[in-house]
mmCIF file of C-alpha atoms in Angstrom:
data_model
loop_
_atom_site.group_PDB
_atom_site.id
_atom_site.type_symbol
_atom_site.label_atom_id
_atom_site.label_comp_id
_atom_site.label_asym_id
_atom_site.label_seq_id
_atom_site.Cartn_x
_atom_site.Cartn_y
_atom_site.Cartn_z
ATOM 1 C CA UNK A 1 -2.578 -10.094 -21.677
ATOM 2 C CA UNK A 2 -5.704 -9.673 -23.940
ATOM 3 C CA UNK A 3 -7.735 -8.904 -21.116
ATOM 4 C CA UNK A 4 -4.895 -6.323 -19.476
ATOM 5 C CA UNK A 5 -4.723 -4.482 -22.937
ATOM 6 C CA UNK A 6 -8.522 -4.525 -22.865
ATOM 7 C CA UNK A 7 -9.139 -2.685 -19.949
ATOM 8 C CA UNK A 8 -6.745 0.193 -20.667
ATOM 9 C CA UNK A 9 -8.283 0.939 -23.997
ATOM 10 C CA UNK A 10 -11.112 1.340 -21.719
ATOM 11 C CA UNK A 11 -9.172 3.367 -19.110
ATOM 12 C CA UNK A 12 -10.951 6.829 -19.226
ATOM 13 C CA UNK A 13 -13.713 6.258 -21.530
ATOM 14 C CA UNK A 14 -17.290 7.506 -20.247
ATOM 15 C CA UNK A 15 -17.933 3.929 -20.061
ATOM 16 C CA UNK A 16 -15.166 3.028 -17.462
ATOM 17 C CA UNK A 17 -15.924 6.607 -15.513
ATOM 18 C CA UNK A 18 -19.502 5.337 -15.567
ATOM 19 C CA UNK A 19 -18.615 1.736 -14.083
ATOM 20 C CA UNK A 20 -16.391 3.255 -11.515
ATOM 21 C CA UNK A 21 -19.050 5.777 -9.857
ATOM 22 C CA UNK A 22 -21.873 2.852 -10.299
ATOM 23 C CA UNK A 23 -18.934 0.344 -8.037
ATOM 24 C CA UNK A 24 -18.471 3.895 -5.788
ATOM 25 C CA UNK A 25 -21.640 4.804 -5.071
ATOM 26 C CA UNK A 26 -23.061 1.240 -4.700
ATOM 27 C CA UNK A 27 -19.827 0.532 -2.010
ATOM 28 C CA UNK A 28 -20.446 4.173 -0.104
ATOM 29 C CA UNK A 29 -24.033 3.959 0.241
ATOM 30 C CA UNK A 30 -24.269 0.365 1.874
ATOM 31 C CA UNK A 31 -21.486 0.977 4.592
ATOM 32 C CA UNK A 32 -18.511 -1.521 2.736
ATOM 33 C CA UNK A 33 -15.857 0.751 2.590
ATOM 34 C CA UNK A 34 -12.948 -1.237 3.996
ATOM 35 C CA UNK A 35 -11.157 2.305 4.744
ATOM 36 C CA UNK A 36 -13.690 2.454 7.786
ATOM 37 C CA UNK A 37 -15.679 5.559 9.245
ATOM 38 C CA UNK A 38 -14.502 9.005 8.024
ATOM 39 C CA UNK A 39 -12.329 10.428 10.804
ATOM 40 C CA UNK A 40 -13.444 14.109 12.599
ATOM 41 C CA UNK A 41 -10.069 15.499 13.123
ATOM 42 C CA UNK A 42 -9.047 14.451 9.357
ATOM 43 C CA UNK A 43 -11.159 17.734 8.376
ATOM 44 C CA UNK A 44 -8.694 20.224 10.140
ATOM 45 C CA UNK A 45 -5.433 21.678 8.378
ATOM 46 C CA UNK A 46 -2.317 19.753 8.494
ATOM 47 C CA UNK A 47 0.599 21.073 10.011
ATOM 48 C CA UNK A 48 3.746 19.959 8.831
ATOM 49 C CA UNK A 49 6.573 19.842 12.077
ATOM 50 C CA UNK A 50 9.230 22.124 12.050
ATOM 51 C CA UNK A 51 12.040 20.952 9.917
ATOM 52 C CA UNK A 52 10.475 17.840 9.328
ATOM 53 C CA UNK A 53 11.880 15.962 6.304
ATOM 54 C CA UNK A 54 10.333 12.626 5.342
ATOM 55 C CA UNK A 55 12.162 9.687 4.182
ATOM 56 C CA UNK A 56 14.491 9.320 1.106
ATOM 57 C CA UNK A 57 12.900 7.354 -1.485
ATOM 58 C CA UNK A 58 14.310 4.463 -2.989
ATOM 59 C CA UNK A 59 15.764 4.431 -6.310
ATOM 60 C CA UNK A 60 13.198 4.054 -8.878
ATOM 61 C CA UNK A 61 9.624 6.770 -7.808
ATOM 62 C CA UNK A 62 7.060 5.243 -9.235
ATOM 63 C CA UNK A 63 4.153 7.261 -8.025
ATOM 64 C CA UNK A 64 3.145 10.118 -6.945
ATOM 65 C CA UNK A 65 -0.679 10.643 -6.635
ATOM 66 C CA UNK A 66 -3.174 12.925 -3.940
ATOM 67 C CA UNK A 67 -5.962 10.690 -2.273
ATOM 68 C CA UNK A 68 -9.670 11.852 -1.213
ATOM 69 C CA UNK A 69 -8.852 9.663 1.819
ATOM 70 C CA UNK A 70 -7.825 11.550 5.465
ATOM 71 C CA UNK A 71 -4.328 11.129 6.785
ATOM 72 C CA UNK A 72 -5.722 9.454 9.975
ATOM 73 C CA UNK A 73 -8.623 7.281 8.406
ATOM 74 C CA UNK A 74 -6.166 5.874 5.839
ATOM 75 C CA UNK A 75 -2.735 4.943 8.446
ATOM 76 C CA UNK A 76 -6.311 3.227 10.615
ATOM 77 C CA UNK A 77 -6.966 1.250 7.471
ATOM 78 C CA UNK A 78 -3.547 0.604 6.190
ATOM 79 C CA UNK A 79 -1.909 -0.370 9.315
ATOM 80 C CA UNK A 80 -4.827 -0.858 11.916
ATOM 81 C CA UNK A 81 -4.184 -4.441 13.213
ATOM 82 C CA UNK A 82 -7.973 -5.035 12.551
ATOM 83 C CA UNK A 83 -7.997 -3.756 8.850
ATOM 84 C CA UNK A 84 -9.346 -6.153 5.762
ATOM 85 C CA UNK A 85 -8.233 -2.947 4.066
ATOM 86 C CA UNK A 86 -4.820 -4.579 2.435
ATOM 87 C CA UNK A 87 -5.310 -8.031 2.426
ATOM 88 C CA UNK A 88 -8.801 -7.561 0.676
ATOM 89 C CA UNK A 89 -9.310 -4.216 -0.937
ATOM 90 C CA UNK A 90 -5.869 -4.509 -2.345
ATOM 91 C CA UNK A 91 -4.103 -7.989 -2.457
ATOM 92 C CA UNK A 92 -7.610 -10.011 -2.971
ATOM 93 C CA UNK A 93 -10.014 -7.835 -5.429
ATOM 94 C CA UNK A 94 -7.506 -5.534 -7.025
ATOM 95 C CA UNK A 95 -4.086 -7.853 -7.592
ATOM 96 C CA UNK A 96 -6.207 -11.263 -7.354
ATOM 97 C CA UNK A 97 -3.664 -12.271 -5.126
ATOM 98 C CA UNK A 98 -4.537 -16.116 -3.775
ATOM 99 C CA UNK A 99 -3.574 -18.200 -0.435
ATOM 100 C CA UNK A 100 -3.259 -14.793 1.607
ATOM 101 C CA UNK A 101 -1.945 -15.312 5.085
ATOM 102 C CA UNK A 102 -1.287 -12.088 7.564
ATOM 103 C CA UNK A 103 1.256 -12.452 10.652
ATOM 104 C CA UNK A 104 0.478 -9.366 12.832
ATOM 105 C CA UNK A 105 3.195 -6.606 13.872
ATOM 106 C CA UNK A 106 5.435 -8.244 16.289
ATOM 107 C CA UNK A 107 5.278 -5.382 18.367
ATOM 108 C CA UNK A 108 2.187 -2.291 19.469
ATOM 109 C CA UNK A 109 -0.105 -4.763 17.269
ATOM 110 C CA UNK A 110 -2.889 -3.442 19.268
ATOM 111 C CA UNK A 111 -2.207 0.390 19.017
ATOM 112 C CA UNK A 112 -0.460 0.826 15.139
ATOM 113 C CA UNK A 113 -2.927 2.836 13.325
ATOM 114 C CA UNK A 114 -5.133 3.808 16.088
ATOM 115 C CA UNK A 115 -6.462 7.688 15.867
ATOM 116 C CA UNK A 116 -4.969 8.715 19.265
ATOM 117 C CA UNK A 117 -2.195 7.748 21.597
ATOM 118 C CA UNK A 118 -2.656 5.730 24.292
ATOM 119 C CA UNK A 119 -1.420 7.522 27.683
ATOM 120 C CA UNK A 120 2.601 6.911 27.647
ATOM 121 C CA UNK A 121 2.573 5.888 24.113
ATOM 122 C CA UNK A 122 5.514 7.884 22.274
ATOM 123 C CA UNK A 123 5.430 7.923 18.189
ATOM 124 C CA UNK A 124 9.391 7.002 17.262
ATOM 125 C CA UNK A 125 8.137 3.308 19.973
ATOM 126 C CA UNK A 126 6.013 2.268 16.889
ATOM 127 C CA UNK A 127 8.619 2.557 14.240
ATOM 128 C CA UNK A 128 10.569 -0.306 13.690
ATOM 129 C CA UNK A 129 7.435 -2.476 13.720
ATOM 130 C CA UNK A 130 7.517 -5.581 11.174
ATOM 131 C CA UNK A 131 4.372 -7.454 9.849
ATOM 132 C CA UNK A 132 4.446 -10.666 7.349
ATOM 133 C CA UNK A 133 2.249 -11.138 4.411
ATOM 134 C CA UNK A 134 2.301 -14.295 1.974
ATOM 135 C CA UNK A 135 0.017 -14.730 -1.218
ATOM 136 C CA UNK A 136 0.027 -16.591 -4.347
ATOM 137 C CA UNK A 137 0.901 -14.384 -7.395
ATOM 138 C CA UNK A 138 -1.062 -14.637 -10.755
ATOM 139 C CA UNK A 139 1.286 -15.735 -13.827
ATOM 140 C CA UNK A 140 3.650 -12.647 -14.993
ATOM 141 C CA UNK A 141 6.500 -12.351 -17.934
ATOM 142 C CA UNK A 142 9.329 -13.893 -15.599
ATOM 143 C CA UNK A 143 7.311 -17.200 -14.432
ATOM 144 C CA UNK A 144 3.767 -19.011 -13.320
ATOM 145 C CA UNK A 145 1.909 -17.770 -10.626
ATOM 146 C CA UNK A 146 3.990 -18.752 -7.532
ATOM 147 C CA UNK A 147 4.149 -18.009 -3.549
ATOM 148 C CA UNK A 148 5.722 -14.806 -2.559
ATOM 149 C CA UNK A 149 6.584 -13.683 1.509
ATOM 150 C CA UNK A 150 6.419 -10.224 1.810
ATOM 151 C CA UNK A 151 8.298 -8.612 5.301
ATOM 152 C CA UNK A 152 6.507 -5.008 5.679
ATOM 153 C CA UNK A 153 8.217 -2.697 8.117
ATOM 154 C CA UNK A 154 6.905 0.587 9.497
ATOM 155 C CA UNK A 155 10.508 3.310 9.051
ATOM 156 C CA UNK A 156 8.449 6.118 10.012
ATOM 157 C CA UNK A 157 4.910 6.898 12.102
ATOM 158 C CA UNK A 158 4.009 9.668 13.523
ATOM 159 C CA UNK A 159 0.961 12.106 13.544
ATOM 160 C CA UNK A 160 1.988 14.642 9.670
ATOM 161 C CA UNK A 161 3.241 11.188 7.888
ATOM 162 C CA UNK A 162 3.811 7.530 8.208
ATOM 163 C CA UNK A 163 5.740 5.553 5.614
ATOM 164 C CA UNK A 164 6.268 1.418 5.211
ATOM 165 C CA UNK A 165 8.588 -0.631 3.551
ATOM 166 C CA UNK A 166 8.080 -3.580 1.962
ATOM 167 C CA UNK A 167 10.836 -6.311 1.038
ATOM 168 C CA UNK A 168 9.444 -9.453 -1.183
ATOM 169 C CA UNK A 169 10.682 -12.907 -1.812
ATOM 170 C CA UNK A 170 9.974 -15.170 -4.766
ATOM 171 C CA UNK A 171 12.113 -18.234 -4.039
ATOM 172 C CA UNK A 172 9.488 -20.172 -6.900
ATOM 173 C CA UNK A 173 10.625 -18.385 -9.520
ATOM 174 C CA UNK A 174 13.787 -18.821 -12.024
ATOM 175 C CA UNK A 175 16.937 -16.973 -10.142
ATOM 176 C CA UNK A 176 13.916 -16.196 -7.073
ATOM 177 C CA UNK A 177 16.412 -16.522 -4.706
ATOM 178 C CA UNK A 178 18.999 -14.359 -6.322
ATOM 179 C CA UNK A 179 17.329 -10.966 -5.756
ATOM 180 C CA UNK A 180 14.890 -8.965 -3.479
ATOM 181 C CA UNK A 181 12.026 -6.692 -4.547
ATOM 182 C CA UNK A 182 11.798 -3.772 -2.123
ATOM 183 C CA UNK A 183 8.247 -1.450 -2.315
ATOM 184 C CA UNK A 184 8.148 1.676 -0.170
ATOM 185 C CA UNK A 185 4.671 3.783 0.499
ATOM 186 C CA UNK A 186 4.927 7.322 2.330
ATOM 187 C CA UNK A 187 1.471 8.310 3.400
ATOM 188 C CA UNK A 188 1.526 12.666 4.145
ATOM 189 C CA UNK A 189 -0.791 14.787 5.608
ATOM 190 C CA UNK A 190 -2.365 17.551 3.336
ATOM 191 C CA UNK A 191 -5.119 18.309 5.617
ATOM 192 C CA UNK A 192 -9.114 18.811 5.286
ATOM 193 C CA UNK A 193 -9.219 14.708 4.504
ATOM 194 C CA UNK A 194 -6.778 14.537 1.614
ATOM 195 C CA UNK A 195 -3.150 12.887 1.697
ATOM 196 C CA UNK A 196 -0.077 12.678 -0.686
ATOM 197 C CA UNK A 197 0.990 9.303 -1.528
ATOM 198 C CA UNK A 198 4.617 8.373 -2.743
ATOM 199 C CA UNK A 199 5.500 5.163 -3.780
ATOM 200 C CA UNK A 200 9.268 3.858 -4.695
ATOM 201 C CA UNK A 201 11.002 0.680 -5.038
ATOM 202 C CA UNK A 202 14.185 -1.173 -6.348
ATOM 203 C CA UNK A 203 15.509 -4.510 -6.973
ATOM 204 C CA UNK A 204 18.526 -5.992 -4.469
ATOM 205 C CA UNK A 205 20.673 -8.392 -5.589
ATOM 206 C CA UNK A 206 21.169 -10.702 -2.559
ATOM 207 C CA UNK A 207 22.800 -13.918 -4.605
ATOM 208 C CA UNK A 208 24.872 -14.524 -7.704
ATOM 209 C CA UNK A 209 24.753 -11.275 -9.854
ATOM 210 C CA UNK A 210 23.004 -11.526 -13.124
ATOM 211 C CA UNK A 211 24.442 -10.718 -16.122
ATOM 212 C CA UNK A 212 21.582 -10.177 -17.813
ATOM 213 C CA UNK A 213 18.914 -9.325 -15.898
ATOM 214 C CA UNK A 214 16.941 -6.759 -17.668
ATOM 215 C CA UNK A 215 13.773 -9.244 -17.832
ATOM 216 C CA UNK A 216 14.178 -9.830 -13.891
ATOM 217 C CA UNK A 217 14.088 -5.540 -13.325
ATOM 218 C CA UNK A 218 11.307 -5.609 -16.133
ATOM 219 C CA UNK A 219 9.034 -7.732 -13.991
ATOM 220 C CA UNK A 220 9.906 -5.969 -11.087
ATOM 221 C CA UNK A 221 9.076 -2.450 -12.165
ATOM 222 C CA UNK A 222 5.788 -4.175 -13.370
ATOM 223 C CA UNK A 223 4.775 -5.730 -10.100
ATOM 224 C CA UNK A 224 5.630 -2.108 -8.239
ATOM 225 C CA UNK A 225 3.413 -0.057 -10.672
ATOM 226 C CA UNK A 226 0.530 -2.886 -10.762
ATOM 227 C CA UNK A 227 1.187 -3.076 -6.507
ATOM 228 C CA UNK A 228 1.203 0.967 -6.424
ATOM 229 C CA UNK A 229 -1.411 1.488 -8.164
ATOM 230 C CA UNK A 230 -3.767 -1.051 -7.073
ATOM 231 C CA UNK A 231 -3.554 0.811 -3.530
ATOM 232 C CA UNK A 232 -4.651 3.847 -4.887
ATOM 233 C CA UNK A 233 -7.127 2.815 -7.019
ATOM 234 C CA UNK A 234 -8.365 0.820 -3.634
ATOM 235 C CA UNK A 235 -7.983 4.347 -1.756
ATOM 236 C CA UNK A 236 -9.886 6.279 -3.955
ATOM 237 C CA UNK A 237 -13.214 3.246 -4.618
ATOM 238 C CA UNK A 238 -13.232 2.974 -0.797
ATOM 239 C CA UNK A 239 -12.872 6.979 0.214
ATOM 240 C CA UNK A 240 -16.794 7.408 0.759
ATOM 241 C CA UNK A 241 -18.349 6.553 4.430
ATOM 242 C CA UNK A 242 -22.016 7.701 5.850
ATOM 243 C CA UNK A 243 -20.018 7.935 9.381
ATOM 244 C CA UNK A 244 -17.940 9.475 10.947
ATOM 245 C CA UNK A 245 -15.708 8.769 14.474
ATOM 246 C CA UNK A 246 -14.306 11.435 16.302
#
């Protein structure tokens, strides 16, 4: 807690600005970004389709934030099957997430996230698509650090927007296997390499109902801010590449 509190009385300072460019530039220059090669066709305009709406959010928003990152280079790195994007940039350095195991999509694993089509590849065949992540959690206000199995499912993928939902499982910790915590990231085109995240989430009661469960939502809001923002911070220290693909 002393070390959280810490680092957001540093949050802003020239200090902190100056560590963040020094961690920027020394990732950019030497090729680590785990966002991969900047992507050609992320430099033209984006063109929303006609009467396109994208999907509802769940009940609590808890970002909304524009990313230097292009629409295409970012779905590549955030769903390619290939990507260390998530599982290190995110769950490893930024959440210090422990014991991380991926299962792949169980179906397209080879094409989700890929720049371009393959011929007789249709956009709505890729939705639908359900990957499994587990990890070991750091200690937080409900419990010690513990195992949770995250089921991520892509609801929408095409080539203006592409949005996942998450649902998480904490059976470890007190009343664990009373509730769900669900996470939801919509990734949107803005064109000339810069996208519009938005990032939602809610608790479901799958068990006995709590009568007081205000600690339980507490955490949970928590976890979605520290889990939302931990992908854009990740987004924005890994948006620099030397190279481009077309």
């Amino acid at each position: 807690a002393f070390e959280k509190k810490k680092s957001l009385q540093k949050f802003g300072t020239a200090a902190d600005n100056y560590e963040y460019m020094k961690k920027f530039v020394d990732m950019n220059q030497t090729g680590q970004s785990l966002l991969g090669r900047l992507v050609k066709s992320d430099n033209d305009s984006a063109v929303q389709p006609f009467e396109y709406f994208p999907p509802a959010n769940l009940k609590h928003v808890n970002l909304r934030i524009n990313l230097p990152v292009g629409f295409r280079r970012i779905r590549r790195a955030f769903l390619g099957n290939r990507s260390e994007f998530i599982r290190m940039a995110v769950y490893a350095e930024r959440l210090k997430f422990k014991k991380l195991k991926v299962i792949p999509w169980n179906k397209h694993a080879k094409s989700i996230g890929q720049i371009k089509l393959k011929k007789g590849e249709k956009w709505k065949d890729f939705v639908g698509a359900k990957k499994t992540h587990q990890y070991m959690v750091p200690k937080c206000e409900v419990g010690g650090s513990h195992m949770a199995y995250e089921t991520m499912e892509l609801i929408e993928y095409n080539d203006y927007c592409f949005a996942v939902k998450s649902i998480i499982k904490t059976p470890d910790l007190p009343f664990g296997s009373e509730y769900e915590t669900h996470f939801q990231i919509i990734i949107i085109d803005k064109g000339i390499n810069n996208c519009r995240m938005i990032c939602s989430s809610e608790m479901v009661v799958t068990g006995m109902s709590l009568d007081d469960d205000w600690q339980v939502r507490n955490s949970m809001r928590h976890r979605a801010i520290d889990y939302f923002a931990a992908v854009g911070e990740a987004c924005c220290l890994h948006a620099g590449s030397p190279n481009v693909d077309d």
